[in-house]
Amino acid sequence: MTEPLLSVRGLTVEFPTRHGILTAVEDITLDIMPGEVLGMVGESGAGKSMTGNAIIGLIEPPGRIARGEIWLKGRRIDNLPPEEMRAIRGRRIGMIFQDPLTSLNPLFRISDQLVETIRTQLPMSQDAARKRAIQLLDDVGIPDAARRIDDYPHQFSGGMRQRVVIALALCAEPDLVIADEPTTALDVSVQAQIIDVMKQLCAERGAAILLVTHDMGVIAETADRVAVMYAGRIAEIGPVRDVIKNARHPYTEGLMGAIPRLGENLERLQQIPGAMPRLSAIPKGCAFNPRCPKVLDRCRSHRPALSPTEPGRQVACWLYDGVTEA
Amino acid sequence: MLAFIIRRLAQSVLVMLFVALIAFVIFRYVGDPITSMVGVETRLEDQEIMRDRLGLNDPVVVQFARFIGNALQGEFGISYRLQQPVTELILSRLPATLELAVASALIALVFGVVLGVFTALRPKSFLTAGIMAASLVGVSLPTFLIGIGLIYVFAVELGWLPSFGRGEVVDLGWWRTGLLTESGLKSLILPAITLSLFQLTLIMRLVRAEMLEVLRTEYIRFARARGLSQRAINFGHALKNTMVPVITITGLQLGSVIAFAIVTETVFQWPGVGSLFITSVQVVDVPVMAAYLMFIALVFVLINLIVDILYYVVDPRLRVDGGAGN
């Protein structure tokens, strides 16, 4: 078995506030293999983006990694000094943000932003960096790249801007790309194109992707494995096909049931009753217990740990044998 | 771009016409111009003849048109007090005011931006707390008090700098400058600091607020995620975005620095346009007052125009004519 590219062990992110410490992400453990696409789904506030931010070392203060370790290619990166972490960002780990309308600096030409990033990461002359920038824009599917490169961000449409963002994230051919809701802010009609471009380019370069989204459809089409998050923890993780066809955790079942299918004539859309708890009021035991249709007594008092139930799959639910207490 | 400038020019002309109307009303109806010009012993018939010859019996519209026509040629009549053409008077006093205003604007801009950036980048430092507290003093103390305080410390107690006047000036033909002599430069220091202090604190607080705002934006986070150096992010990306509103305020403040140099000029007996205006008000020298009004309006209009054009240069989004943006 090959060594994982990224290995996260017991990651916990906390936010000290006036009303006590909030735990945004708790005890996350996962591996990403080289070239693999790991999807991460969950509702807003489940801690998906926070996990991505923690991996790339961009948690906004006062948030902090309270416990856990992050290893990249056998090197621990969660406790690096800021300058060393900066050298990893962009070079080893790239990131694609949610909203292409706000992630490009409006006052700088696309060429300036690309060339600056390339030259920060790679020893290149101005001219060589510019050539590379044009090539990158061409790769992400911007027509007439050589001419458009000197345009400003506002002269591009949303989908085109997200392509530019992808080009910026892939500038230095990182080993891992964290895509934080890369299509959420886009028109449905261009979402598929953006996902295709991202997936294809990463595959060509052998880069792994951590794809954070709440769109199960995107995960189903793109990811190799999927981690389902709920209230800051991983509820279930496994190969995409297995998880979708044969969900183990009741929360995952609810998520799958909530996806409307064409041809089905439903009066109402399926939903999971209730709402995800606020970080300040996470219930005792399993965080999902107040909403769970299959709740057991045990769920209300004891928290299940993410435990292997069958090869390649892990679930945090008392319904299955072999699940231990967290 | 051209259409934009022409539109702004047209607006400027309208503003100037309106101010001219006010100046005209002051000129024509604050007291009787004839009584102000002639002595008590002039016969009433002669006064009538004069009135007729000066066109003061013409319809108001014609008089206003003549006022504008004269103003366009730089004619604002003769000062009642000094019996000199008003335009000559103002032009002879202008260098003093402009040198003072530009010097203090430079002080305000340089220190304001530097301190603003510093306090934004080091929000938790003790120095920041000190600077912010001191800036409150700068904003709330009235200018004349600061001026008198500085005179007391540096001129009376320490005796380092002169307490009033402009020092020796060098006549360059059309411009009498105090910048070329040592006593002139020394004389400039205290009034320039006095005049700049309020603007300095204003600019500093503005830069700080804007910078903090910009540092929270997505494009700054994305720049961090690309591994750009802290320097490139702070001084390349963030500062440029901060400057857009700062340019406006600074520009408009330059107008007020010139217009409200009055207080500083009075405290320091600075022989500029402001002190000319104050003495003119004291003796109801109406032509000077009217011309001063027009002059200040012209300054404001010109600065506004320049600020708008600068805006255009800095922010590419305003250049609507270029690019596709589909």
Tab-separated table of C-alpha atoms in Angstrom, chain A residues 125-301:
chain	number	residue	atom	x	y	z
A	125	SER	CA	12.027	35.128	-15.375
A	126	GLN	CA	9.200	37.562	-16.007
A	127	ASP	CA	8.884	36.393	-19.607
A	128	ALA	CA	8.950	32.689	-18.800
A	129	ALA	CA	6.371	33.192	-16.062
A	130	ARG	CA	4.140	35.065	-18.475
A	131	LYS	CA	4.414	32.278	-21.041
A	132	ARG	CA	3.516	29.784	-18.360
A	133	ALA	CA	0.587	31.943	-17.281
A	134	ILE	CA	-0.790	32.033	-20.828
A	135	GLN	CA	-0.348	28.275	-21.089
A	136	LEU	CA	-2.226	27.823	-17.804
A	137	LEU	CA	-5.106	30.013	-18.937
A	138	ASP	CA	-5.211	28.022	-22.127
A	139	ASP	CA	-5.280	24.791	-20.106
A	140	VAL	CA	-8.216	25.921	-17.998
A	141	GLY	CA	-10.112	26.691	-21.190
A	142	ILE	CA	-10.007	30.457	-21.499
A	143	PRO	CA	-10.317	31.214	-25.198
A	144	ASP	CA	-7.780	33.609	-26.690
A	145	ALA	CA	-5.687	33.426	-23.522
A	146	ALA	CA	-2.786	35.437	-24.904
A	147	ARG	CA	-5.053	38.419	-25.402
A	148	ARG	CA	-7.326	38.024	-22.367
A	149	ILE	CA	-4.439	37.672	-19.926
A	150	ASP	CA	-4.046	41.439	-19.578
A	151	ASP	CA	-7.699	41.957	-18.743
A	152	TYR	CA	-8.959	42.774	-15.282
A	153	PRO	CA	-11.093	40.310	-13.288
A	154	HIS	CA	-14.299	42.295	-13.833
A	155	GLN	CA	-13.970	41.750	-17.556
A	156	PHE	CA	-14.537	38.012	-17.106
A	157	SER	CA	-17.771	36.166	-16.369
A	158	GLY	CA	-18.175	34.160	-13.162
A	159	GLY	CA	-17.330	30.827	-14.797
A	160	MET	CA	-14.296	32.306	-16.546
A	161	ARG	CA	-13.118	33.845	-13.303
A	162	GLN	CA	-13.342	30.488	-11.559
A	163	ARG	CA	-11.177	29.084	-14.342
A	164	VAL	CA	-8.659	31.822	-13.596
A	165	VAL	CA	-8.820	30.900	-9.906
A	166	ILE	CA	-8.116	27.280	-10.814
A	167	ALA	CA	-5.175	28.391	-12.948
A	168	LEU	CA	-3.855	30.389	-9.973
A	169	ALA	CA	-4.235	27.427	-7.623
A	170	LEU	CA	-2.428	25.113	-10.051
A	171	CYS	CA	0.382	27.572	-10.895
A	172	ALA	CA	3.099	25.629	-9.144
A	173	GLU	CA	1.631	22.160	-9.655
A	174	PRO	CA	0.757	21.415	-6.030
A	175	ASP	CA	0.327	17.830	-4.835
A	176	LEU	CA	-2.986	18.596	-3.195
A	177	VAL	CA	-5.738	20.995	-4.196
A	178	ILE	CA	-8.334	21.982	-1.627
A	179	ALA	CA	-11.452	23.045	-3.511
A	180	ASP	CA	-13.813	24.819	-1.109
A	181	GLU	CA	-17.273	24.814	-2.708
A	182	PRO	CA	-15.755	25.590	-6.107
A	183	THR	CA	-19.061	25.638	-7.958
A	184	THR	CA	-21.509	26.881	-5.354
A	185	ALA	CA	-21.445	30.484	-6.547
A	186	LEU	CA	-21.736	29.570	-10.224
A	187	ASP	CA	-24.610	29.077	-12.624
A	188	VAL	CA	-25.752	25.471	-12.789
A	189	SER	CA	-24.946	25.468	-16.497
A	190	VAL	CA	-21.228	26.085	-15.941
A	191	GLN	CA	-20.772	24.026	-12.768
A	192	ALA	CA	-20.137	20.810	-14.670
A	193	GLN	CA	-17.581	22.499	-16.932
A	194	ILE	CA	-15.640	23.871	-13.978
A	195	ILE	CA	-15.622	20.507	-12.217
A	196	ASP	CA	-14.448	18.842	-15.429
A	197	VAL	CA	-11.626	21.328	-15.926
A	198	MET	CA	-10.519	20.989	-12.324
A	199	LYS	CA	-10.654	17.241	-12.311
A	200	GLN	CA	-8.909	16.824	-15.637
A	201	LEU	CA	-6.079	19.217	-14.834
A	202	CYS	CA	-5.474	17.657	-11.449
A	203	ALA	CA	-5.486	14.186	-13.000
A	204	GLU	CA	-2.933	15.290	-15.631
A	205	ARG	CA	-0.678	16.680	-12.923
A	206	GLY	CA	-1.261	13.838	-10.487
A	207	ALA	CA	-2.661	16.202	-7.877
A	208	ALA	CA	-5.070	14.945	-5.239
A	209	ILE	CA	-8.218	16.948	-4.519
A	210	LEU	CA	-10.058	17.583	-1.295
A	211	LEU	CA	-13.436	18.606	-2.673
A	212	VAL	CA	-15.549	20.410	-0.104
A	213	THR	CA	-19.162	20.850	-1.148
A	214	HIS	CA	-22.729	20.358	-0.034
A	215	ASP	CA	-23.694	19.149	-3.492
A	216	MET	CA	-24.016	15.366	-3.412
A	217	GLY	CA	-24.312	15.302	-7.208
A	218	VAL	CA	-20.892	16.874	-7.643
A	219	ILE	CA	-19.404	14.371	-5.196
A	220	ALA	CA	-21.039	11.429	-6.963
A	221	GLU	CA	-19.558	12.447	-10.301
A	222	THR	CA	-16.159	13.555	-9.128
A	223	ALA	CA	-14.930	11.945	-5.958
A	224	ASP	CA	-13.319	8.545	-5.365
A	225	ARG	CA	-14.182	8.539	-1.688
A	226	VAL	CA	-16.463	10.691	0.377
A	227	ALA	CA	-16.465	11.880	3.980
A	228	VAL	CA	-19.836	12.914	5.373
A	229	MET	CA	-19.550	15.556	8.074
A	230	TYR	CA	-22.026	16.446	10.770
A	231	ALA	CA	-21.591	19.029	13.534
A	232	GLY	CA	-17.818	19.135	13.232
A	233	ARG	CA	-17.231	15.376	13.065
A	234	ILE	CA	-17.011	12.778	10.341
A	235	ALA	CA	-20.153	10.630	10.434
A	236	GLU	CA	-19.119	8.254	7.721
A	237	ILE	CA	-16.313	7.830	5.230
A	238	GLY	CA	-15.938	5.386	2.358
A	239	PRO	CA	-15.865	4.854	-1.405
A	240	VAL	CA	-18.404	7.087	-3.142
A	241	ARG	CA	-20.425	4.302	-4.784
A	242	ASP	CA	-20.769	2.343	-1.550
A	243	VAL	CA	-21.717	5.340	0.527
A	244	ILE	CA	-24.311	6.521	-1.976
A	245	LYS	CA	-25.856	3.140	-2.708
A	246	ASN	CA	-25.570	1.734	0.743
A	247	ALA	CA	-25.415	4.474	3.324
A	248	ARG	CA	-24.623	3.307	6.829
A	249	HIS	CA	-25.076	6.352	8.998
A	250	PRO	CA	-28.722	7.468	9.365
A	251	TYR	CA	-27.605	11.018	8.590
A	252	THR	CA	-26.094	9.902	5.274
A	253	GLU	CA	-29.278	7.982	4.529
A	254	GLY	CA	-31.252	11.148	5.167
A	255	LEU	CA	-28.927	13.145	2.891
A	256	MET	CA	-29.310	10.605	0.069
A	257	GLY	CA	-33.044	10.476	0.552
A	258	ALA	CA	-33.207	14.241	0.276
A	259	ILE	CA	-31.825	14.242	-3.262
A	260	PRO	CA	-34.778	14.517	-5.657
A	261	ARG	CA	-34.588	12.201	-8.629
A	262	LEU	CA	-35.907	12.838	-12.103
A	263	GLY	CA	-38.945	10.756	-12.941
A	264	GLU	CA	-39.991	10.462	-9.346
A	265	ASN	CA	-43.256	12.241	-8.758
A	266	LEU	CA	-43.014	13.529	-5.259
A	267	GLU	CA	-45.597	15.718	-3.576
A	268	ARG	CA	-42.960	17.142	-1.253
A	269	LEU	CA	-39.182	17.035	-1.222
A	270	GLN	CA	-37.746	14.665	1.353
A	271	GLN	CA	-35.980	16.302	4.252
A	272	ILE	CA	-34.277	15.480	7.516
A	273	PRO	CA	-36.471	16.898	10.296
A	274	GLY	CA	-34.884	19.503	12.527
A	275	ALA	CA	-31.669	21.430	11.998
A	276	MET	CA	-28.013	20.856	12.723
A	277	PRO	CA	-27.210	22.012	16.274
A	278	ARG	CA	-25.314	25.226	16.824
A	279	LEU	CA	-21.693	24.790	17.874
A	280	SER	CA	-22.553	26.082	21.324
A	281	ALA	CA	-25.294	23.499	21.836
A	282	ILE	CA	-24.046	20.194	20.511
A	283	PRO	CA	-26.056	17.475	22.287
A	284	LYS	CA	-24.480	14.863	24.495
A	285	GLY	CA	-23.780	11.497	22.940
A	286	CYS	CA	-24.106	11.319	19.157
A	287	ALA	CA	-24.626	14.854	17.826
A	288	PHE	CA	-27.268	13.551	15.418
A	289	ASN	CA	-29.412	11.826	18.067
A	290	PRO	CA	-32.231	14.431	18.301
A	291	ARG	CA	-32.906	14.112	14.558
A	292	CYS	CA	-32.156	10.425	14.127
A	293	PRO	CA	-35.055	8.135	13.171
A	294	LYS	CA	-33.203	5.070	14.492
A	295	VAL	CA	-32.021	6.574	17.766
A	296	LEU	CA	-31.067	4.193	20.590
A	297	ASP	CA	-30.810	4.978	24.289
A	298	ARG	CA	-27.101	4.675	24.071
A	299	CYS	CA	-26.896	7.438	21.416
A	300	ARG	CA	-28.131	9.993	23.946
A	301	SER	CA	-25.315	9.430	26.403
